[in-house]
Amino acid sequence: MIEILDLGVSNVSSVVSALSDVSKNRVKAVSEAGDSRKPELLVIPGNGTFDSGMRQLKLRGFDRLILEHYHQRQKKVLGLCLGMQLMGNTSSESIGTTGLGLVSASTSHLQELNQNAETVPRIGWHEVFWEDASVENHFSIEKPGEHVFFAHSYYLELFEENATRLLTKFGDETYLAGFVSGDLCGLQFHPEKSSFSGLKILSEIISWAGIEK
Amino acid sequence: MIRVIPTVLTDGNLHYVGQKFESLRTVGSVQQAIRLQSRRDVDELMILDPTASREGRRISVGLVERCARELRIPLTVGGGIRNVSDVSELMYAGADRICLGSWIHQDIGLLAKISKEIGRQAVIVALNVRSTAYGWEINNDGIYQTFDLAQYVEKLADNGAGEFLVQNTDRDGTMTGIDTELLSLVRSRTSVSLIASCGLSSVEDAVSAANSGANAVAAGTLFQFTSITPDLVRRGLNEAGYGTRK
């Protein structure tokens, strides 16, 4: 079973539809912790701000649910866009708000990375590639680089040593487009909105999660 | 990286094309229009209900739900959105980004509220303007009034606009070319992302729009009724040195 946390503002239906496209497993949205039925994979989607995201997670008991799912049941978590950022500790978007702390990470504004690269919010299709193409990278990205859809102003800086990192170019810089670290996977872009490329990546993540396709 | 976006105008059931923001002509069912564009695997789809405010309704949530179920690309919707709960309902139904118009122009505080709630990246503000002897005029539900375009653009950007849909209303439905002067003017006042719309007539036109600072081009009439496809436009942009998807 795959459960998607409904934060009330997010576009949950697209995530449900896309995951249903690539997995025969039950895919369900849950609106509060009590509705969860011990899934194999928990998905934190995201639209909105760091602050509104954490507020909704707490309101619905999802913060406790996620920690229990990850730490106690040792099951996998997938964070999408804001969902990935909420997995970290802090964000300059909402000073004073603490994230879930599943990974050591902080979120900053793209303009701090490269002021002149592109317009921010960054809205559009961009290529992603593994930082180290030579290692076993959990899921494959086709060459030439897949284009996937980004819509965000903030990016995550990950401080975990053993994570594998997916990157995207931003002017002369690069930033994190995704990562895999133990039982955690995060994607900055929207795979559910990235047409065939996105569905392929989701399909590979299903395999990574050890879930039947 | 320039996005190419088909626009579909609808009241929820029927598909319309507009003419200079003055009239709408029915051309078929909205489901068919949407199906055509989504089969083309375009970069994004924009569905707008241009007379929603005037006629006391909002872009159809049912339509948004049905589209979102099938689309695997970003969906922008707009028409009659007047408060945060409208926005939440539409996002929940499957919209990724919302386009705001008349209600924002009446209450800029609403823009800030919505942007804070769903994030700037999901908020587009429509600038429906025309140029007259007295300067720029903005169209608000069919009524034009003169205004300071430059100042207003800055104010909207400060209040949370994540992107502008820049439309010269006189070119709507005419395929007489994008207003690159308008685009350049808006670009000179803000670093916010811009979608050039109204009047797109050719691949060269799309390149001119990109040269004038557009980050995306949108078209209704062109992609529905001519043999120029979003893919052709993407290729033309590539040849002119711009990055596009694929």
Coordinates of C-alpha atoms in Angstrom, one line a residue:
Chain A
M1 CA 0.0 0.0 0.0
I2 CA 1.1 3.5 -0.8
E3 CA -0.2 6.4 1.2
I4 CA -0.1 10.0 0.2
L5 CA -0.4 12.6 2.9
D6 CA -3.2 15.1 2.1
L7 CA -2.2 18.5 3.4
G8 CA -5.4 20.1 2.3
V9 CA -3.7 22.5 -0.1
S10 CA -1.6 20.2 -2.2
N11 CA -2.6 18.7 -5.5
V12 CA -2.9 15.2 -4.1
S13 CA -5.1 13.7 -6.9
S14 CA -2.4 14.0 -9.5
V15 CA 0.1 12.2 -7.3
V16 CA -2.5 9.5 -6.6
S17 CA -3.2 9.2 -10.3
A18 CA 0.4 9.1 -11.4
L19 CA 1.4 6.5 -8.7
S20 CA -1.6 4.4 -9.7
D21 CA -0.4 4.5 -13.3
V22 CA 2.9 2.8 -12.3
S23 CA 1.8 0.5 -9.5
K24 CA -0.9 -2.2 -9.1
N25 CA -0.7 -1.6 -5.4
R26 CA -3.4 0.4 -3.5
V27 CA -2.7 4.1 -3.6
K28 CA -4.6 6.2 -1.2
A29 CA -4.7 9.7 0.1
V30 CA -5.1 10.1 3.8
S31 CA -6.3 13.3 5.4
E32 CA -5.2 12.6 9.0
A33 CA -2.9 10.3 10.9
G34 CA -5.8 8.1 12.1
D35 CA -6.7 7.1 8.6
S36 CA -3.3 5.6 7.9
R37 CA -3.1 1.8 7.6
K38 CA 0.6 1.1 7.9
P39 CA 1.7 1.6 4.3
E40 CA 4.9 0.4 2.7
L41 CA 5.6 3.8 1.3
L42 CA 4.5 7.2 2.6
V43 CA 4.5 10.1 0.2
I44 CA 4.8 13.7 1.4
P45 CA 3.6 15.9 -1.5
G46 CA 4.0 19.6 -1.5
N47 CA 2.6 22.9 -2.6
G48 CA 2.8 26.0 -0.5
T49 CA 5.3 27.4 2.0
F50 CA 7.5 25.6 4.5
D51 CA 5.5 27.2 7.3
S52 CA 2.0 26.2 5.9
G53 CA 3.4 22.7 5.2
M54 CA 4.6 22.1 8.7
R55 CA 1.5 23.6 10.1
Q56 CA -0.7 21.1 8.2
L57 CA 1.6 18.2 9.0
K58 CA 1.2 18.9 12.7
L59 CA -2.5 19.7 12.6
R60 CA -3.2 16.3 11.0
G61 CA -0.9 14.3 13.2
F62 CA 1.3 13.5 10.2
D63 CA 4.5 14.6 11.9
R64 CA 4.2 11.8 14.4
L65 CA 3.0 9.4 11.8
I66 CA 6.0 10.0 9.6
L67 CA 8.5 9.6 12.4
E68 CA 6.8 6.4 13.5
H69 CA 6.7 5.1 9.9
Y70 CA 10.3 5.9 9.3
H71 CA 12.0 5.3 12.7
Q72 CA 9.9 2.5 14.2
R73 CA 8.5 0.6 11.3
Q74 CA 11.6 1.4 9.2
K75 CA 9.6 1.9 6.1
K76 CA 10.3 4.2 3.1
V77 CA 9.3 7.8 2.7
L78 CA 9.2 9.8 -0.5
G79 CA 9.1 13.7 -0.4
L80 CA 8.0 15.6 -3.4
C81 CA 8.9 19.3 -3.9
L82 CA 7.9 21.0 -0.6
G83 CA 7.6 17.5 0.8
M84 CA 11.3 17.0 0.3
Q85 CA 12.1 20.3 1.9
L86 CA 10.0 19.5 4.9
M87 CA 12.2 16.4 5.5
G88 CA 15.0 18.8 6.5
N89 CA 15.6 21.0 9.5
T90 CA 15.0 24.6 8.6
S91 CA 14.1 26.9 5.7
S92 CA 14.9 30.5 5.1
E93 CA 11.4 30.8 3.7
S94 CA 10.0 30.5 7.2
I95 CA 12.5 31.5 9.9
G96 CA 11.6 29.9 13.2
T97 CA 9.8 26.9 11.8
T98 CA 11.4 23.5 12.3
G99 CA 11.1 20.8 9.7
L100 CA 10.8 17.0 10.3
G101 CA 14.5 16.6 10.7
L102 CA 14.6 13.2 8.9
V103 CA 17.7 14.4 7.1
S104 CA 20.3 17.0 8.0
A105 CA 19.4 19.7 5.5
S106 CA 18.3 23.3 5.2
T107 CA 16.4 25.1 2.5
S108 CA 17.5 28.4 1.0
H109 CA 16.2 30.8 -1.7
L110 CA 17.5 30.1 -5.2
Q111 CA 18.6 33.7 -5.6
E112 CA 21.1 33.2 -2.9
L113 CA 22.7 30.5 -5.0
N114 CA 22.9 32.5 -8.2
Q115 CA 21.3 35.9 -8.5
N116 CA 21.4 36.2 -12.2
A117 CA 20.8 32.7 -13.5
E118 CA 17.1 32.7 -14.2
T119 CA 13.9 34.2 -13.0
V120 CA 12.7 33.0 -9.7
P121 CA 10.3 31.2 -9.0
R122 CA 11.9 28.7 -11.3
I123 CA 9.0 27.4 -13.4
G124 CA 9.8 25.1 -16.2
W125 CA 11.3 21.8 -17.6
H126 CA 14.9 21.2 -16.8
E127 CA 17.4 18.3 -17.1
V128 CA 18.4 16.3 -14.1
F129 CA 21.5 14.0 -13.7
W130 CA 23.2 12.0 -11.0
E131 CA 26.1 13.7 -9.3
D132 CA 28.1 10.5 -9.7
A133 CA 26.9 8.5 -12.6
S134 CA 29.4 5.7 -11.9
V135 CA 27.8 4.5 -8.7
E136 CA 24.7 2.4 -8.3
N137 CA 22.2 5.1 -8.1
H138 CA 18.9 3.5 -7.0
F139 CA 17.0 4.6 -10.1
S140 CA 18.1 5.4 -13.6
I141 CA 18.0 8.7 -15.5
E142 CA 18.1 8.4 -19.3
K143 CA 20.8 10.0 -21.4
P144 CA 20.4 12.6 -22.8
G145 CA 19.1 14.1 -19.5
E146 CA 15.5 13.8 -18.7
H147 CA 13.5 16.9 -18.6
V148 CA 11.3 17.2 -15.6
F149 CA 9.0 19.9 -14.3
F150 CA 10.2 22.3 -11.6
A151 CA 8.1 25.0 -9.9
H152 CA 9.8 26.5 -6.9
S153 CA 11.8 29.3 -5.4
Y154 CA 13.7 27.4 -2.7
Y155 CA 16.2 24.6 -2.9
L156 CA 17.4 22.0 -0.4
E157 CA 21.0 21.7 0.8
L158 CA 21.6 18.2 2.1
F159 CA 24.3 17.5 4.6
E160 CA 24.1 13.7 4.7
E161 CA 27.4 12.1 3.7
N162 CA 26.0 8.8 2.4
A163 CA 23.2 10.2 0.2
T164 CA 23.2 9.8 -3.5
R165 CA 22.4 13.1 -5.2
L166 CA 20.4 14.1 -8.3
L167 CA 21.3 17.5 -9.6
T168 CA 20.1 20.2 -11.9
K169 CA 21.9 23.1 -13.5
F170 CA 21.1 26.6 -12.5
G171 CA 23.3 29.0 -14.5
D172 CA 26.9 28.0 -13.6
E173 CA 25.7 26.4 -10.4
T174 CA 23.9 23.2 -9.6
Y175 CA 21.5 22.3 -6.9
L176 CA 19.7 19.3 -5.5
A177 CA 17.0 17.9 -7.8
G178 CA 16.6 14.9 -5.6
F179 CA 18.3 12.4 -3.3
V180 CA 18.2 8.9 -1.9
S181 CA 19.5 8.3 1.6
G182 CA 18.7 5.0 3.3
D183 CA 14.9 4.7 3.4
L184 CA 14.4 8.3 2.3
C185 CA 13.9 9.7 -1.2
G186 CA 13.2 13.3 -2.1
L187 CA 12.6 14.9 -5.4
Q188 CA 12.5 18.7 -5.9
F189 CA 10.6 18.5 -9.2
H190 CA 7.1 17.2 -9.7
P191 CA 7.3 13.7 -11.2
E192 CA 3.5 13.5 -11.4
K193 CA 3.6 16.5 -13.7
S194 CA 6.6 15.5 -15.8
S195 CA 4.8 13.4 -18.4
F196 CA 6.5 10.1 -19.4
S197 CA 9.9 11.0 -17.8
G198 CA 8.2 11.6 -14.5
L199 CA 6.2 8.4 -14.6
K200 CA 9.3 6.4 -15.4
I201 CA 11.1 7.9 -12.4
L202 CA 8.1 7.1 -10.2
S203 CA 8.1 3.6 -11.5
E204 CA 11.8 3.2 -10.5
I205 CA 11.1 4.6 -7.1
I206 CA 8.4 2.0 -6.6
S207 CA 11.0 -0.6 -7.3
W208 CA 13.4 1.1 -4.9
A209 CA 10.7 1.0 -2.2
G210 CA 10.5 -2.8 -2.8
I211 CA 6.8 -2.5 -3.8
E212 CA 5.3 -4.8 -6.4
K213 CA 4.6 -3.1 -9.7
Chain B
M1 CA 14.2 27.4 -21.2
I2 CA 11.0 28.6 -22.9
R3 CA 7.7 26.8 -22.2
V4 CA 5.0 26.5 -24.9
I5 CA 1.5 26.5 -23.5
P6 CA -1.8 25.9 -25.3
T7 CA -4.7 27.9 -23.8
V8 CA -8.3 26.7 -23.7
L9 CA -11.1 29.1 -23.0
T10 CA -14.2 27.6 -21.6
D11 CA -17.3 28.1 -19.4
G12 CA -16.9 24.6 -18.1
N13 CA -18.7 22.8 -21.0
L14 CA -18.0 24.6 -24.2
H15 CA -14.8 25.6 -25.8
Y16 CA -14.6 29.2 -26.9
V17 CA -12.2 31.4 -28.8
G18 CA -12.1 35.1 -28.1
Q19 CA -11.8 38.1 -30.2
K20 CA -10.1 41.2 -28.7
F21 CA -11.7 40.3 -25.3
E22 CA -15.0 41.6 -26.7
S23 CA -16.7 38.5 -27.9
L24 CA -16.5 34.7 -27.5
R25 CA -17.4 32.2 -30.2
T26 CA -18.3 28.6 -29.4
V27 CA -16.1 26.2 -31.3
G28 CA -16.8 22.8 -29.7
S29 CA -16.6 20.8 -26.5
V30 CA -14.0 21.7 -24.0
Q31 CA -13.1 18.0 -23.4
Q32 CA -12.2 17.6 -27.1
A33 CA -10.0 20.7 -27.0
I34 CA -8.2 19.5 -23.9
R35 CA -7.7 16.0 -25.3
L36 CA -6.1 17.4 -28.4
Q37 CA -3.6 19.4 -26.5
S38 CA -2.8 16.7 -23.9
R39 CA -2.2 14.2 -26.7
R40 CA 0.5 16.5 -28.0
D41 CA 2.4 16.1 -24.7
V42 CA 2.8 19.9 -24.4
D43 CA 4.7 21.6 -21.6
E44 CA 1.7 22.8 -19.7
L45 CA -2.0 23.4 -20.3
M46 CA -3.9 26.6 -19.3
I47 CA -7.7 26.5 -18.9
L48 CA -9.4 29.8 -18.4
D49 CA -13.0 30.9 -17.9
P50 CA -12.8 34.5 -19.1
T51 CA -16.4 35.5 -18.3
A52 CA -16.6 33.7 -15.0
S53 CA -16.4 36.8 -12.8
R54 CA -18.8 38.7 -14.9
E55 CA -21.3 35.9 -14.9
G56 CA -21.0 35.1 -11.2
R57 CA -19.2 31.8 -11.3
R58 CA -15.8 30.3 -11.0
I59 CA -13.7 28.0 -13.2
S60 CA -15.5 24.6 -13.0
V61 CA -14.0 22.4 -10.3
G62 CA -15.5 19.4 -11.9
L63 CA -13.7 20.1 -15.2
V64 CA -10.4 20.6 -13.3
E65 CA -10.9 17.3 -11.5
R66 CA -11.6 15.4 -14.8
C67 CA -8.6 17.0 -16.5
A68 CA -6.2 16.4 -13.6
R69 CA -7.1 12.8 -13.5
E70 CA -5.7 12.3 -17.0
L71 CA -3.1 15.0 -17.4
R72 CA 0.5 14.2 -16.4
I73 CA 1.7 17.7 -17.2
P74 CA 1.2 21.0 -15.2
L75 CA -2.3 22.5 -15.3
T76 CA -3.0 26.1 -14.8
V77 CA -6.6 27.3 -14.3
G78 CA -8.3 30.6 -13.9
G79 CA -11.6 32.4 -14.0
G80 CA -13.5 34.0 -11.2
I81 CA -11.2 33.1 -8.4
R82 CA -12.0 35.4 -5.5
N83 CA -10.6 34.0 -2.3
V84 CA -8.3 31.6 -0.6
S85 CA -10.9 28.9 -0.3
D86 CA -11.6 29.0 -4.1
V87 CA -7.9 28.5 -4.6
S88 CA -7.7 25.6 -2.1
E89 CA -10.6 23.9 -3.7
L90 CA -9.1 24.2 -7.2
M91 CA -5.6 23.0 -6.1
Y92 CA -7.2 20.1 -4.3
A93 CA -9.2 19.2 -7.4
G94 CA -5.9 19.0 -9.3
A95 CA -4.8 22.4 -10.5
D96 CA -1.1 23.1 -10.1
R97 CA -1.2 26.8 -10.6
I98 CA -3.9 29.4 -10.6
C99 CA -4.4 32.5 -12.7
L100 CA -5.8 35.5 -11.0
G101 CA -7.5 38.4 -12.7
S102 CA -10.3 40.9 -11.8
W103 CA -10.6 40.0 -8.1
I104 CA -6.9 40.8 -7.6
H105 CA -7.2 44.1 -9.3
Q106 CA -9.9 45.0 -6.9
D107 CA -8.0 43.8 -3.8
I108 CA -4.3 43.4 -4.0
G109 CA -4.2 42.1 -0.4
L110 CA -5.9 39.0 -1.7
L111 CA -2.9 38.3 -3.9
A112 CA -0.6 38.4 -1.0
K113 CA -2.8 36.1 1.0
I114 CA -3.1 33.5 -1.8
S115 CA 0.6 33.7 -2.5
K116 CA 1.5 33.1 1.1
E117 CA -0.9 30.1 1.3
I118 CA 0.1 28.2 -1.8
G119 CA 3.5 29.7 -2.7
R120 CA 4.4 32.2 -5.4
Q121 CA 5.3 29.5 -7.9
A122 CA 1.7 28.6 -8.1
V123 CA 0.3 32.1 -8.6
I124 CA 0.0 33.8 -12.1
V125 CA -1.5 37.2 -12.5
A126 CA -3.2 38.1 -15.8
L127 CA -2.4 41.5 -17.2
N128 CA -5.1 42.2 -19.8
V129 CA -4.1 45.5 -21.2
R130 CA -4.3 47.7 -24.3
S131 CA -2.5 50.7 -25.5
T132 CA -4.4 53.9 -26.3
A133 CA -3.6 57.5 -27.0
Y134 CA -4.0 58.1 -23.2
G135 CA -1.6 55.4 -22.3
W136 CA -2.0 51.9 -21.0
E137 CA -5.5 50.7 -20.0
I138 CA -6.3 47.6 -18.0
N139 CA -9.3 45.4 -18.7
N140 CA -11.2 44.5 -15.6
D141 CA -14.2 42.4 -16.4
G142 CA -14.8 44.1 -19.6
I143 CA -14.3 47.6 -18.3
Y144 CA -11.1 49.5 -19.3
Q145 CA -9.4 52.1 -17.2
T146 CA -6.1 53.9 -17.6
F147 CA -3.4 52.9 -15.1
D148 CA 0.3 53.1 -14.5
L149 CA 1.5 49.8 -16.0
A150 CA 5.0 50.0 -14.7
Q151 CA 4.1 50.9 -11.2
Y152 CA 1.3 48.3 -11.0
V153 CA 3.6 45.5 -12.3
E154 CA 6.1 46.2 -9.5
K155 CA 3.3 46.3 -6.9
L156 CA 1.9 43.0 -8.1
A157 CA 5.4 41.4 -8.0
D158 CA 6.0 42.8 -4.5
N159 CA 2.7 41.3 -3.4
G160 CA 3.4 37.8 -4.5
A161 CA 2.8 37.3 -8.2
G162 CA 5.0 34.4 -9.3
E163 CA 4.4 34.9 -13.0
F164 CA 2.6 37.4 -15.3
L165 CA 0.3 36.4 -18.2
V166 CA 0.9 39.4 -20.4
Q167 CA -1.9 39.9 -22.9
N168 CA -2.6 42.8 -25.2
T169 CA -6.3 42.4 -25.4
D170 CA -6.6 44.0 -28.9
R171 CA -4.6 41.1 -30.3
D172 CA -6.7 38.4 -28.7
G173 CA -7.8 35.9 -31.3
T174 CA -6.3 37.9 -34.2
M175 CA -3.0 36.1 -34.8
T176 CA -1.4 39.5 -35.6
G177 CA 1.7 39.0 -33.5
I178 CA 2.6 39.2 -29.8
D179 CA 3.0 42.8 -28.5
T180 CA 6.7 42.8 -27.9
E181 CA 6.7 46.4 -26.8
L182 CA 4.4 45.5 -23.9
L183 CA 6.5 42.5 -23.1
S184 CA 9.7 44.5 -23.0
L185 CA 8.1 47.2 -20.8
V186 CA 6.9 44.6 -18.3
R187 CA 10.3 42.8 -18.4
S188 CA 12.1 46.1 -17.7
R189 CA 10.1 46.5 -14.4
T190 CA 10.3 43.0 -13.0
S191 CA 12.4 39.8 -12.9
V192 CA 9.3 37.8 -12.4
S193 CA 8.6 35.1 -15.0
L194 CA 6.5 36.2 -18.0
I195 CA 4.1 34.3 -20.3
A196 CA 3.5 36.1 -23.6
S197 CA 0.0 35.6 -24.8
C198 CA -2.6 37.1 -27.3
G199 CA -1.8 37.3 -31.0
L200 CA 0.8 34.5 -31.4
S201 CA 0.8 34.0 -35.1
S202 CA 4.0 32.1 -36.0
V203 CA 7.1 30.4 -34.8
E204 CA 9.1 33.6 -35.5
D205 CA 6.6 35.4 -33.3
A206 CA 7.4 33.1 -30.5
V207 CA 11.1 33.8 -31.0
S208 CA 10.5 37.5 -30.9
A209 CA 8.6 37.1 -27.6
A210 CA 11.5 35.2 -26.1
N211 CA 13.9 37.9 -27.4
S212 CA 11.7 40.5 -25.6
G213 CA 12.0 38.7 -22.3
A214 CA 9.2 36.1 -22.2
N215 CA 9.8 32.9 -20.3
A216 CA 6.9 31.2 -22.0
V217 CA 4.5 31.6 -24.9
A218 CA 0.8 30.8 -24.7
A219 CA -1.7 30.5 -27.6
G220 CA -5.3 29.5 -28.1
T221 CA -6.3 30.2 -31.6
L222 CA -3.0 29.3 -33.2
F223 CA -2.8 25.8 -31.7
Q224 CA -6.4 25.0 -32.1
F225 CA -7.0 26.1 -35.7
T226 CA -3.7 26.1 -37.6
S227 CA -1.1 23.6 -38.5
I228 CA 1.4 25.2 -36.3
T229 CA 1.8 22.9 -33.3
P230 CA 3.5 23.5 -29.9
D231 CA 6.2 21.2 -31.1
L232 CA 7.0 23.3 -34.1
V233 CA 7.2 26.3 -31.9
R234 CA 9.6 24.5 -29.6
R235 CA 11.8 23.5 -32.5
G236 CA 11.9 27.1 -33.8
L237 CA 12.9 28.3 -30.3
N238 CA 15.6 25.7 -30.2
E239 CA 17.0 26.8 -33.6
A240 CA 17.0 30.4 -32.3
G241 CA 19.2 29.2 -29.4
Y242 CA 16.6 28.9 -26.7
G243 CA 16.3 25.8 -24.5
T244 CA 13.0 24.0 -24.6
R245 CA 11.8 20.7 -23.3
K246 CA 12.9 17.6 -25.3

